[in-house]
Amino acid sequence: MSDLLTQPGCEHNHAKTGKGHNKACKQQAKPGAAQGGCAFDGASITLVPITDAAHLVHGPIACAGNSWGGRGSFSSDSTLYKMGFTTDLSENDIIFGGEKKLYKAIQDVQERYAPAAVFVYSTCVTALIGDDLDAVCKAASDKVGIPVIPVNSPGFVGSKNLGNRLAGESLLDHVIGTAEPDYTTPYDINIIGEYNIAGELWCVLPIFERLGIRVLAKMTGDARYEEVTYAHRAKLNVLICSKALINLADKMQQRYGIPYIEESFYGVADMNNCLRHIAEKLGDPALQARVEALIAEEQERLTQRLAPYRERLQGKRVVIYTGGVKSWSVISAAQDLGMRVMATSTRKSTEDDKARIKELLGKDGAMMEKGGAVELLKVIRKTNSDLLIAGGRSQYTALKARVPFVHINQERHNPYSGYHGLVEFAKEIDKSLHNPVWEEVRRVAPWEDNTDEERVTGDDRSGSLPEATSDTVENHSSTTISSTTISSTTISSTTILSPETATTKVIAKRKAVTVNPLKQSAPLGAAIAFLGVRGAIPLFHGSQGCTAFAKVLLVGHFQESIPLATTAMSEVNTVLGGDDNVELGIMTVLEKSKPEMIGLFTTALTETRGDDMDGILRQFHKKHPEIEQPIVFASTPDYKGSMEDGYAAAVASMMRSLPEAGEVNPQQVTLLISSAYGPGDVEELKEIVEAFGLEAIAVPDLSTSLDGHLEDMEYAATATGGVSVPQLRSIGQSAFTFALGGSMSKAAAILTERFGTPAETFSQLTGVEGCDRFFHTLSRLSNKPVPAKYLRQRRRVQDALLDSHFFFGGKRVAIALEPDQLYSLAWWFHSTGVAVQAAVTPTKSPLLKQLPLEQAYIGDLEDLEDLASGADLLVANSKARPTAKRLNLPLYQHGFPILDRLGNGQRCTVGYRGTLNLIFELGNLFLEMDQTRSHELVHQWRRGETGE
């Protein structure tokens, strides 16, 4: 142990004697302070990447249970190393000793998994109770006939770095030199201290192959046990992390006469120097010439690939907080990209590392001897740095402080070494720095802005919230509280696109045939709207097939019994007129279903025929004056508009015919809710409004009609929940109208025209900015502060954006939805750093001219398929599943209908809570995609493919 702590190979020990000789190596953990890993952790990091071996942890569950499967090392063959094996000692085992259990465990592992070898790791407890690891391993090896290697690295003996060295000692004592290779070449090298994190070793192995250099043994990234056994026949050891395995390189030089050099694979300059130094040490002029030719070729390619990143990253300030070789090698990589490294840590650096750091940083760069969150953030603020590059333990320290971050240590999934890796490094830095998420998480809530206007009192309809008129409500993206300024800070000069500055060209596809329709019919939309009224029944004026098809979709989407009725137009009625069918249909519904309201709406058949619906209804009421139930009519021909249009027409008709004038109730507000929002959304919106002490009348209110709930009655012939007819009558007394969705603007304008009710349109209720505006309006209207519950939800959203922005940034989506949903989701994606590659919608809307992309299309799913090539994700309804399958793209199901997912009635994507749901749902999709992509990319590199 003393030899390892005073390792003569360390540069900082060359000129030291006495007490100072091992000061830099022997770092004792300080009680009460958060520390890095222990010796057991270090030994595992070093040895677990030997892929065809079993790694058995001898101890209680914590050591293995908390660590197995967490390493980012990749394998090109066996995955046995990914399995977690432990003796999982019990209290009795600790009292009576665990040697017998260990012996049996080794036998069991060998019999069941046939590993090439078994590495057995001691832990604090088994070292303390005195289990003889060496003796048990020898006895077990003799019994099972394979190598069983003891790794004496209990956590209490020291740091992770010491554990690395203890693992190196195990390799020296039990593995290296125990076998011979089939042949050797003058160009055989070993790579020591490279663990193939995220497949990084595969970034450089093809380069060595191109040069004719054979990597005899890898210690230990993507290694097989056998290759380590004959590592003693190499001509040169290339040491990647000197702090970790300097003892291994030094002793191999002493025992086998193998010289070693210390190198880095990070950055162009260091990669070039590594290749040159290897060629120089191997002493072959022809190899040196090949190296120079390869360097010239790679640098030319890199210059082109890195040009856009260098332009965007030039002059950005970065702090690096990592250990060992990375403390200086990552500096080189960052500087290759034109960045200014303001400070780096030296907590695990040798004196040679520090000398390199000084040379790279120059006189202005800072070297941090001490770490910790407070000190790290202090350095970032002091140097006005834009980015932190560090290991996973520092990730959330940075993100909580709203500082962009790039992960550099072993748990990551992105490869950064070699020439290809530098491009990936640049991509990750660029995505992190230039993600719009920083605007979202630094956004000052409008209610905290000192320039805030006075709150609006609910009993004053002439307050500073302007009344909705046909002019104001048609501008769906306008902010009527125009003088409220939301301040924010961005980290770059990149122009942030907004609905106010966006100019999207809307292209209507003109085709003789619509293929794989995206559009749902207007009558279907009207039916959904009327189903949000308690005791109502939707009555289709058309043939019975229109109702049947709609019912199938509604039942499949909401997973509820859906009451619908039809006038059942026949061939004769179609020729002679539908007057009688309308009357008979209404009377039948009244008699059998006893509804509180009937929602009557046309189809293409009756509109084409030209039925005079106003006249028919006047005649009906004249003939049946005893009928008191309201009959609300909406014109919804299939050939005009889509589901959203039919839904909006039904809501507008209700606002035109049902509300009555009365004294204004300052606590009552009307929520006109678009077809973009499902039952779970409506419930959340009502709860938010009521949290401000306001009474919300939601129209339609699907939250209590199609939310999926059991009733005491066995069968209901009408909608069992929803907004009541008396509530609809009282809307004329509301103090304010919230038009939630651009398509609700017309209905809001009707209320303004009839009752003078001020209104405001909210086209986005997902994302920080859209939610802020909604909550701010409620706060001003109620004269109450935003409740603490929602302030905390807002901070959760911002935190989730930080946690997930690594996976959203740089992605491309293709969206096919109705306009209200398309607008809201497209801008939310934009705010997370996701580019909207294609937008397809089935109908016209003013919102389409203000999307975060140059062109939007009115078309079908065939158009989506044509436009989606190169996207990472499709967002559409269930009908797009075949499209996604043909494109080999994941599909996030959104909109209507969703036919193969449970819980549509409870799904919530609005408000801060709904935004949080959306972040995690899509973030997990993107996370899995990133992991798959990284794996595929490095395997391409391993095979010698560029992957460009």
PDB file of N, CA and C in Angstrom, residues 295-378:
ATOM      1  N   ILE A 295      -2.802  12.666 -40.314  1.00  0.00           N
ATOM      2  CA  ILE A 295      -3.110  13.899 -39.595  1.00  0.00           C
ATOM      3  C   ILE A 295      -3.580  14.983 -40.563  1.00  0.00           C
ATOM      4  N   ALA A 296      -2.894  15.120 -41.685  1.00  0.00           N
ATOM      5  CA  ALA A 296      -3.275  16.130 -42.672  1.00  0.00           C
ATOM      6  C   ALA A 296      -4.680  15.865 -43.211  1.00  0.00           C
ATOM      7  N   GLU A 297      -4.968  14.600 -43.468  1.00  0.00           N
ATOM      8  CA  GLU A 297      -6.281  14.230 -43.991  1.00  0.00           C
ATOM      9  C   GLU A 297      -7.381  14.517 -42.970  1.00  0.00           C
ATOM     10  N   GLU A 298      -7.146  14.111 -41.711  1.00  0.00           N
ATOM     11  CA  GLU A 298      -8.159  14.289 -40.681  1.00  0.00           C
ATOM     12  C   GLU A 298      -8.370  15.768 -40.354  1.00  0.00           C
ATOM     13  N   GLN A 299      -7.297  16.527 -40.345  1.00  0.00           N
ATOM     14  CA  GLN A 299      -7.441  17.947 -40.022  1.00  0.00           C
ATOM     15  C   GLN A 299      -8.220  18.687 -41.100  1.00  0.00           C
ATOM     16  N   GLU A 300      -8.033  18.299 -42.346  1.00  0.00           N
ATOM     17  CA  GLU A 300      -8.783  18.928 -43.426  1.00  0.00           C
ATOM     18  C   GLU A 300     -10.278  18.631 -43.282  1.00  0.00           C
ATOM     19  N   ARG A 301     -10.576  17.372 -42.966  1.00  0.00           N
ATOM     20  CA  ARG A 301     -11.975  16.993 -42.781  1.00  0.00           C
ATOM     21  C   ARG A 301     -12.578  17.700 -41.570  1.00  0.00           C
ATOM     22  N   LEU A 302     -11.802  17.761 -40.493  1.00  0.00           N
ATOM     23  CA  LEU A 302     -12.290  18.408 -39.271  1.00  0.00           C
ATOM     24  C   LEU A 302     -12.532  19.895 -39.472  1.00  0.00           C
ATOM     25  N   THR A 303     -11.677  20.540 -40.224  1.00  0.00           N
ATOM     26  CA  THR A 303     -11.832  21.975 -40.455  1.00  0.00           C
ATOM     27  C   THR A 303     -13.203  22.272 -41.042  1.00  0.00           C
ATOM     28  N   GLN A 304     -13.636  21.438 -41.976  1.00  0.00           N
ATOM     29  CA  GLN A 304     -14.949  21.624 -42.591  1.00  0.00           C
ATOM     30  C   GLN A 304     -16.076  21.301 -41.620  1.00  0.00           C
ATOM     31  N   ARG A 305     -15.937  20.196 -40.893  1.00  0.00           N
ATOM     32  CA  ARG A 305     -17.023  19.762 -40.001  1.00  0.00           C
ATOM     33  C   ARG A 305     -17.165  20.655 -38.775  1.00  0.00           C
ATOM     34  N   LEU A 306     -16.063  21.233 -38.323  1.00  0.00           N
ATOM     35  CA  LEU A 306     -16.113  22.049 -37.112  1.00  0.00           C
ATOM     36  C   LEU A 306     -16.380  23.525 -37.382  1.00  0.00           C
ATOM     37  N   ALA A 307     -16.304  23.934 -38.640  1.00  0.00           N
ATOM     38  CA  ALA A 307     -16.431  25.359 -38.966  1.00  0.00           C
ATOM     39  C   ALA A 307     -17.682  26.002 -38.371  1.00  0.00           C
ATOM     40  N   PRO A 308     -18.874  25.413 -38.544  1.00  0.00           N
ATOM     41  CA  PRO A 308     -20.068  26.083 -37.988  1.00  0.00           C
ATOM     42  C   PRO A 308     -20.056  26.145 -36.467  1.00  0.00           C
ATOM     43  N   TYR A 309     -19.472  25.130 -35.840  1.00  0.00           N
ATOM     44  CA  TYR A 309     -19.425  25.132 -34.375  1.00  0.00           C
ATOM     45  C   TYR A 309     -18.405  26.148 -33.859  1.00  0.00           C
ATOM     46  N   ARG A 310     -17.262  26.201 -34.506  1.00  0.00           N
ATOM     47  CA  ARG A 310     -16.234  27.161 -34.077  1.00  0.00           C
ATOM     48  C   ARG A 310     -16.762  28.601 -34.172  1.00  0.00           C
ATOM     49  N   GLU A 311     -17.545  28.857 -35.196  1.00  0.00           N
ATOM     50  CA  GLU A 311     -18.103  30.199 -35.367  1.00  0.00           C
ATOM     51  C   GLU A 311     -19.031  30.549 -34.211  1.00  0.00           C
ATOM     52  N   ARG A 312     -19.834  29.572 -33.770  1.00  0.00           N
ATOM     53  CA  ARG A 312     -20.804  29.830 -32.699  1.00  0.00           C
ATOM     54  C   ARG A 312     -20.179  29.771 -31.306  1.00  0.00           C
ATOM     55  N   LEU A 313     -19.064  29.050 -31.179  1.00  0.00           N
ATOM     56  CA  LEU A 313     -18.453  28.866 -29.862  1.00  0.00           C
ATOM     57  C   LEU A 313     -17.273  29.800 -29.616  1.00  0.00           C
ATOM     58  N   GLN A 314     -16.850  30.516 -30.640  1.00  0.00           N
ATOM     59  CA  GLN A 314     -15.678  31.379 -30.530  1.00  0.00           C
ATOM     60  C   GLN A 314     -15.813  32.348 -29.357  1.00  0.00           C
ATOM     61  N   GLY A 315     -14.828  32.319 -28.456  1.00  0.00           N
ATOM     62  CA  GLY A 315     -14.780  33.273 -27.346  1.00  0.00           C
ATOM     63  C   GLY A 315     -15.629  32.905 -26.148  1.00  0.00           C
ATOM     64  N   LYS A 316     -16.396  31.804 -26.223  1.00  0.00           N
ATOM     65  CA  LYS A 316     -17.198  31.397 -25.073  1.00  0.00           C
ATOM     66  C   LYS A 316     -16.273  30.991 -23.925  1.00  0.00           C
ATOM     67  N   ARG A 317     -16.685  31.316 -22.720  1.00  0.00           N
ATOM     68  CA  ARG A 317     -15.871  31.056 -21.539  1.00  0.00           C
ATOM     69  C   ARG A 317     -16.322  29.768 -20.872  1.00  0.00           C
ATOM     70  N   VAL A 318     -15.353  28.948 -20.481  1.00  0.00           N
ATOM     71  CA  VAL A 318     -15.687  27.651 -19.914  1.00  0.00           C
ATOM     72  C   VAL A 318     -14.828  27.379 -18.683  1.00  0.00           C
ATOM     73  N   VAL A 319     -15.435  26.730 -17.690  1.00  0.00           N
ATOM     74  CA  VAL A 319     -14.720  26.207 -16.526  1.00  0.00           C
ATOM     75  C   VAL A 319     -14.768  24.695 -16.603  1.00  0.00           C
ATOM     76  N   ILE A 320     -13.618  24.049 -16.383  1.00  0.00           N
ATOM     77  CA  ILE A 320     -13.524  22.588 -16.443  1.00  0.00           C
ATOM     78  C   ILE A 320     -13.266  22.065 -15.036  1.00  0.00           C
ATOM     79  N   TYR A 321     -14.095  21.113 -14.619  1.00  0.00           N
ATOM     80  CA  TYR A 321     -13.947  20.569 -13.269  1.00  0.00           C
ATOM     81  C   TYR A 321     -13.984  19.042 -13.369  1.00  0.00           C
ATOM     82  N   THR A 322     -12.814  18.475 -13.560  1.00  0.00           N
ATOM     83  CA  THR A 322     -12.692  17.028 -13.644  1.00  0.00           C
ATOM     84  C   THR A 322     -11.314  16.666 -13.125  1.00  0.00           C
ATOM     85  N   GLY A 323     -10.906  15.420 -13.262  1.00  0.00           N
ATOM     86  CA  GLY A 323      -9.656  15.011 -12.647  1.00  0.00           C
ATOM     87  C   GLY A 323      -8.696  14.349 -13.608  1.00  0.00           C
ATOM     88  N   GLY A 324      -7.457  14.147 -13.115  1.00  0.00           N
ATOM     89  CA  GLY A 324      -6.456  13.403 -13.865  1.00  0.00           C
ATOM     90  C   GLY A 324      -6.151  14.023 -15.208  1.00  0.00           C
ATOM     91  N   VAL A 325      -6.029  13.163 -16.210  1.00  0.00           N
ATOM     92  CA  VAL A 325      -5.630  13.614 -17.535  1.00  0.00           C
ATOM     93  C   VAL A 325      -6.646  14.579 -18.145  1.00  0.00           C
ATOM     94  N   LYS A 326      -7.936  14.420 -17.779  1.00  0.00           N
ATOM     95  CA  LYS A 326      -8.956  15.289 -18.368  1.00  0.00           C
ATOM     96  C   LYS A 326      -8.781  16.744 -17.933  1.00  0.00           C
ATOM     97  N   SER A 327      -8.117  16.952 -16.785  1.00  0.00           N
ATOM     98  CA  SER A 327      -7.958  18.319 -16.299  1.00  0.00           C
ATOM     99  C   SER A 327      -7.165  19.182 -17.276  1.00  0.00           C
ATOM    100  N   TRP A 328      -6.327  18.562 -18.092  1.00  0.00           N
ATOM    101  CA  TRP A 328      -5.609  19.328 -19.117  1.00  0.00           C
ATOM    102  C   TRP A 328      -5.999  18.932 -20.535  1.00  0.00           C
ATOM    103  N   SER A 329      -6.382  17.665 -20.742  1.00  0.00           N
ATOM    104  CA  SER A 329      -6.683  17.241 -22.111  1.00  0.00           C
ATOM    105  C   SER A 329      -7.963  17.882 -22.629  1.00  0.00           C
ATOM    106  N   VAL A 330      -8.939  18.092 -21.749  1.00  0.00           N
ATOM    107  CA  VAL A 330     -10.181  18.726 -22.191  1.00  0.00           C
ATOM    108  C   VAL A 330      -9.955  20.211 -22.485  1.00  0.00           C
ATOM    109  N   ILE A 331      -8.968  20.804 -21.819  1.00  0.00           N
ATOM    110  CA  ILE A 331      -8.610  22.188 -22.147  1.00  0.00           C
ATOM    111  C   ILE A 331      -8.244  22.283 -23.620  1.00  0.00           C
ATOM    112  N   SER A 332      -7.430  21.347 -24.043  1.00  0.00           N
ATOM    113  CA  SER A 332      -6.991  21.349 -25.440  1.00  0.00           C
ATOM    114  C   SER A 332      -8.170  21.211 -26.387  1.00  0.00           C
ATOM    115  N   ALA A 333      -9.112  20.321 -26.046  1.00  0.00           N
ATOM    116  CA  ALA A 333     -10.286  20.119 -26.903  1.00  0.00           C
ATOM    117  C   ALA A 333     -11.132  21.383 -26.971  1.00  0.00           C
ATOM    118  N   ALA A 334     -11.330  22.041 -25.826  1.00  0.00           N
ATOM    119  CA  ALA A 334     -12.130  23.260 -25.805  1.00  0.00           C
ATOM    120  C   ALA A 334     -11.459  24.374 -26.600  1.00  0.00           C
ATOM    121  N   GLN A 335     -10.146  24.477 -26.464  1.00  0.00           N
ATOM    122  CA  GLN A 335      -9.421  25.521 -27.193  1.00  0.00           C
ATOM    123  C   GLN A 335      -9.431  25.259 -28.696  1.00  0.00           C
ATOM    124  N   ASP A 336      -9.457  24.002 -29.080  1.00  0.00           N
ATOM    125  CA  ASP A 336      -9.575  23.673 -30.499  1.00  0.00           C
ATOM    126  C   ASP A 336     -10.859  24.249 -31.099  1.00  0.00           C
ATOM    127  N   LEU A 337     -11.861  24.432 -30.236  1.00  0.00           N
ATOM    128  CA  LEU A 337     -13.156  24.947 -30.702  1.00  0.00           C
ATOM    129  C   LEU A 337     -13.254  26.459 -30.574  1.00  0.00           C
ATOM    130  N   GLY A 338     -12.167  27.098 -30.193  1.00  0.00           N
ATOM    131  CA  GLY A 338     -12.151  28.551 -30.085  1.00  0.00           C
ATOM    132  C   GLY A 338     -12.653  29.073 -28.761  1.00  0.00           C
ATOM    133  N   MET A 339     -12.804  28.199 -27.781  1.00  0.00           N
ATOM    134  CA  MET A 339     -13.324  28.616 -26.479  1.00  0.00           C
ATOM    135  C   MET A 339     -12.191  29.054 -25.552  1.00  0.00           C
ATOM    136  N   ARG A 340     -12.532  29.884 -24.584  1.00  0.00           N
ATOM    137  CA  ARG A 340     -11.558  30.348 -23.596  1.00  0.00           C
ATOM    138  C   ARG A 340     -11.771  29.576 -22.297  1.00  0.00           C
ATOM    139  N   VAL A 341     -10.761  28.814 -21.901  1.00  0.00           N
ATOM    140  CA  VAL A 341     -10.837  28.067 -20.645  1.00  0.00           C
ATOM    141  C   VAL A 341     -10.383  28.995 -19.527  1.00  0.00           C
ATOM    142  N   MET A 342     -11.308  29.329 -18.645  1.00  0.00           N
ATOM    143  CA  MET A 342     -11.030  30.293 -17.586  1.00  0.00           C
ATOM    144  C   MET A 342     -10.422  29.641 -16.351  1.00  0.00           C
ATOM    145  N   ALA A 343     -10.779  28.374 -16.101  1.00  0.00           N
ATOM    146  CA  ALA A 343     -10.262  27.689 -14.915  1.00  0.00           C
ATOM    147  C   ALA A 343     -10.443  26.203 -15.094  1.00  0.00           C
ATOM    148  N   THR A 344      -9.588  25.429 -14.422  1.00  0.00           N
ATOM    149  CA  THR A 344      -9.725  23.978 -14.408  1.00  0.00           C
ATOM    150  C   THR A 344      -9.284  23.457 -13.054  1.00  0.00           C
ATOM    151  N   SER A 345      -9.763  22.284 -12.705  1.00  0.00           N
ATOM    152  CA  SER A 345      -9.417  21.703 -11.410  1.00  0.00           C
ATOM    153  C   SER A 345      -8.090  20.962 -11.505  1.00  0.00           C
ATOM    154  N   THR A 346      -7.405  20.889 -10.358  1.00  0.00           N
ATOM    155  CA  THR A 346      -6.157  20.127 -10.278  1.00  0.00           C
ATOM    156  C   THR A 346      -6.227  19.138  -9.122  1.00  0.00           C
ATOM    157  N   ARG A 347      -7.439  18.799  -8.706  1.00  0.00           N
ATOM    158  CA  ARG A 347      -7.599  17.998  -7.491  1.00  0.00           C
ATOM    159  C   ARG A 347      -7.059  16.582  -7.639  1.00  0.00           C
ATOM    160  N   LYS A 348      -6.960  16.063  -8.858  1.00  0.00           N
ATOM    161  CA  LYS A 348      -6.402  14.716  -9.047  1.00  0.00           C
ATOM    162  C   LYS A 348      -5.231  14.748 -10.016  1.00  0.00           C
ATOM    163  N   SER A 349      -4.631  15.897 -10.158  1.00  0.00           N
ATOM    164  CA  SER A 349      -3.602  16.064 -11.177  1.00  0.00           C
ATOM    165  C   SER A 349      -2.204  15.847 -10.612  1.00  0.00           C
ATOM    166  N   THR A 350      -1.354  15.253 -11.418  1.00  0.00           N
ATOM    167  CA  THR A 350       0.059  15.113 -11.064  1.00  0.00           C
ATOM    168  C   THR A 350       0.754  16.446 -11.326  1.00  0.00           C
ATOM    169  N   GLU A 351       1.996  16.532 -10.884  1.00  0.00           N
ATOM    170  CA  GLU A 351       2.758  17.754 -11.146  1.00  0.00           C
ATOM    171  C   GLU A 351       2.948  17.963 -12.638  1.00  0.00           C
ATOM    172  N   ASP A 352       3.096  16.851 -13.365  1.00  0.00           N
ATOM    173  CA  ASP A 352       3.229  16.966 -14.819  1.00  0.00           C
ATOM    174  C   ASP A 352       1.930  17.490 -15.427  1.00  0.00           C
ATOM    175  N   ASP A 353       0.781  16.986 -14.891  1.00  0.00           N
ATOM    176  CA  ASP A 353      -0.513  17.501 -15.347  1.00  0.00           C
ATOM    177  C   ASP A 353      -0.594  19.000 -15.129  1.00  0.00           C
ATOM    178  N   LYS A 354      -0.170  19.447 -13.934  1.00  0.00           N
ATOM    179  CA  LYS A 354      -0.256  20.865 -13.600  1.00  0.00           C
ATOM    180  C   LYS A 354       0.628  21.713 -14.515  1.00  0.00           C
ATOM    181  N   ALA A 355       1.778  21.181 -14.854  1.00  0.00           N
ATOM    182  CA  ALA A 355       2.668  21.921 -15.759  1.00  0.00           C
ATOM    183  C   ALA A 355       2.005  22.098 -17.121  1.00  0.00           C
ATOM    184  N   ARG A 356       1.340  21.049 -17.599  1.00  0.00           N
ATOM    185  CA  ARG A 356       0.649  21.153 -18.885  1.00  0.00           C
ATOM    186  C   ARG A 356      -0.501  22.149 -18.798  1.00  0.00           C
ATOM    187  N   ILE A 357      -1.210  22.108 -17.658  1.00  0.00           N
ATOM    188  CA  ILE A 357      -2.329  23.031 -17.476  1.00  0.00           C
ATOM    189  C   ILE A 357      -1.851  24.471 -17.544  1.00  0.00           C
ATOM    190  N   LYS A 358      -0.772  24.779 -16.827  1.00  0.00           N
ATOM    191  CA  LYS A 358      -0.234  26.134 -16.833  1.00  0.00           C
ATOM    192  C   LYS A 358       0.125  26.581 -18.233  1.00  0.00           C
ATOM    193  N   GLU A 359       0.725  25.672 -18.983  1.00  0.00           N
ATOM    194  CA  GLU A 359       1.133  26.008 -20.349  1.00  0.00           C
ATOM    195  C   GLU A 359      -0.081  26.294 -21.227  1.00  0.00           C
ATOM    196  N   LEU A 360      -1.143  25.492 -21.050  1.00  0.00           N
ATOM    197  CA  LEU A 360      -2.333  25.650 -21.873  1.00  0.00           C
ATOM    198  C   LEU A 360      -3.163  26.867 -21.475  1.00  0.00           C
ATOM    199  N   LEU A 361      -3.270  27.118 -20.176  1.00  0.00           N
ATOM    200  CA  LEU A 361      -4.119  28.205 -19.694  1.00  0.00           C
ATOM    201  C   LEU A 361      -3.477  29.571 -19.847  1.00  0.00           C
ATOM    202  N   GLY A 362      -2.162  29.610 -19.731  1.00  0.00           N
ATOM    203  CA  GLY A 362      -1.495  30.910 -19.734  1.00  0.00           C
ATOM    204  C   GLY A 362      -1.613  31.576 -18.378  1.00  0.00           C
ATOM    205  N   LYS A 363      -1.179  32.797 -18.305  1.00  0.00           N
ATOM    206  CA  LYS A 363      -1.094  33.474 -17.010  1.00  0.00           C
ATOM    207  C   LYS A 363      -2.456  33.839 -16.431  1.00  0.00           C
ATOM    208  N   ASP A 364      -3.480  33.968 -17.266  1.00  0.00           N
ATOM    209  CA  ASP A 364      -4.784  34.402 -16.776  1.00  0.00           C
ATOM    210  C   ASP A 364      -5.659  33.260 -16.290  1.00  0.00           C
ATOM    211  N   GLY A 365      -5.329  32.032 -16.654  1.00  0.00           N
ATOM    212  CA  GLY A 365      -6.150  30.891 -16.261  1.00  0.00           C
ATOM    213  C   GLY A 365      -5.969  30.538 -14.796  1.00  0.00           C
ATOM    214  N   ALA A 366      -7.046  30.056 -14.184  1.00  0.00           N
ATOM    215  CA  ALA A 366      -7.006  29.698 -12.763  1.00  0.00           C
ATOM    216  C   ALA A 366      -6.987  28.188 -12.606  1.00  0.00           C
ATOM    217  N   MET A 367      -6.208  27.722 -11.631  1.00  0.00           N
ATOM    218  CA  MET A 367      -6.168  26.298 -11.294  1.00  0.00           C
ATOM    219  C   MET A 367      -6.817  26.129  -9.926  1.00  0.00           C
ATOM    220  N   MET A 368      -7.863  25.289  -9.874  1.00  0.00           N
ATOM    221  CA  MET A 368      -8.621  25.104  -8.642  1.00  0.00           C
ATOM    222  C   MET A 368      -8.112  23.876  -7.891  1.00  0.00           C
ATOM    223  N   GLU A 369      -7.490  24.087  -6.754  1.00  0.00           N
ATOM    224  CA  GLU A 369      -7.026  22.980  -5.915  1.00  0.00           C
ATOM    225  C   GLU A 369      -8.198  22.353  -5.173  1.00  0.00           C
ATOM    226  N   LYS A 370      -9.147  23.194  -4.751  1.00  0.00           N
ATOM    227  CA  LYS A 370     -10.292  22.725  -3.978  1.00  0.00           C
ATOM    228  C   LYS A 370     -11.536  22.781  -4.839  1.00  0.00           C
ATOM    229  N   GLY A 371     -12.458  21.873  -4.530  1.00  0.00           N
ATOM    230  CA  GLY A 371     -13.712  21.846  -5.274  1.00  0.00           C
ATOM    231  C   GLY A 371     -14.882  22.171  -4.369  1.00  0.00           C
ATOM    232  N   GLY A 372     -15.989  21.498  -4.595  1.00  0.00           N
ATOM    233  CA  GLY A 372     -17.199  21.759  -3.844  1.00  0.00           C
ATOM    234  C   GLY A 372     -18.088  22.727  -4.594  1.00  0.00           C
ATOM    235  N   ALA A 373     -19.397  22.588  -4.372  1.00  0.00           N
ATOM    236  CA  ALA A 373     -20.372  23.356  -5.129  1.00  0.00           C
ATOM    237  C   ALA A 373     -20.188  24.859  -4.959  1.00  0.00           C
ATOM    238  N   VAL A 374     -20.009  25.303  -3.717  1.00  0.00           N
ATOM    239  CA  VAL A 374     -19.911  26.743  -3.463  1.00  0.00           C
ATOM    240  C   VAL A 374     -18.695  27.338  -4.162  1.00  0.00           C
ATOM    241  N   GLU A 375     -17.555  26.671  -4.020  1.00  0.00           N
ATOM    242  CA  GLU A 375     -16.328  27.168  -4.632  1.00  0.00           C
ATOM    243  C   GLU A 375     -16.432  27.169  -6.150  1.00  0.00           C
ATOM    244  N   LEU A 376     -17.022  26.118  -6.683  1.00  0.00           N
ATOM    245  CA  LEU A 376     -17.155  25.994  -8.134  1.00  0.00           C
ATOM    246  C   LEU A 376     -18.028  27.109  -8.706  1.00  0.00           C
ATOM    247  N   LEU A 377     -19.169  27.343  -8.079  1.00  0.00           N
ATOM    248  CA  LEU A 377     -20.061  28.401  -8.561  1.00  0.00           C
ATOM    249  C   LEU A 377     -19.424  29.775  -8.405  1.00  0.00           C
ATOM    250  N   LYS A 378     -18.623  29.940  -7.354  1.00  0.00           N
ATOM    251  CA  LYS A 378     -17.939  31.208  -7.142  1.00  0.00           C
ATOM    252  C   LYS A 378     -16.971  31.491  -8.299  1.00  0.00           C
TER     253      LYS A 378
END
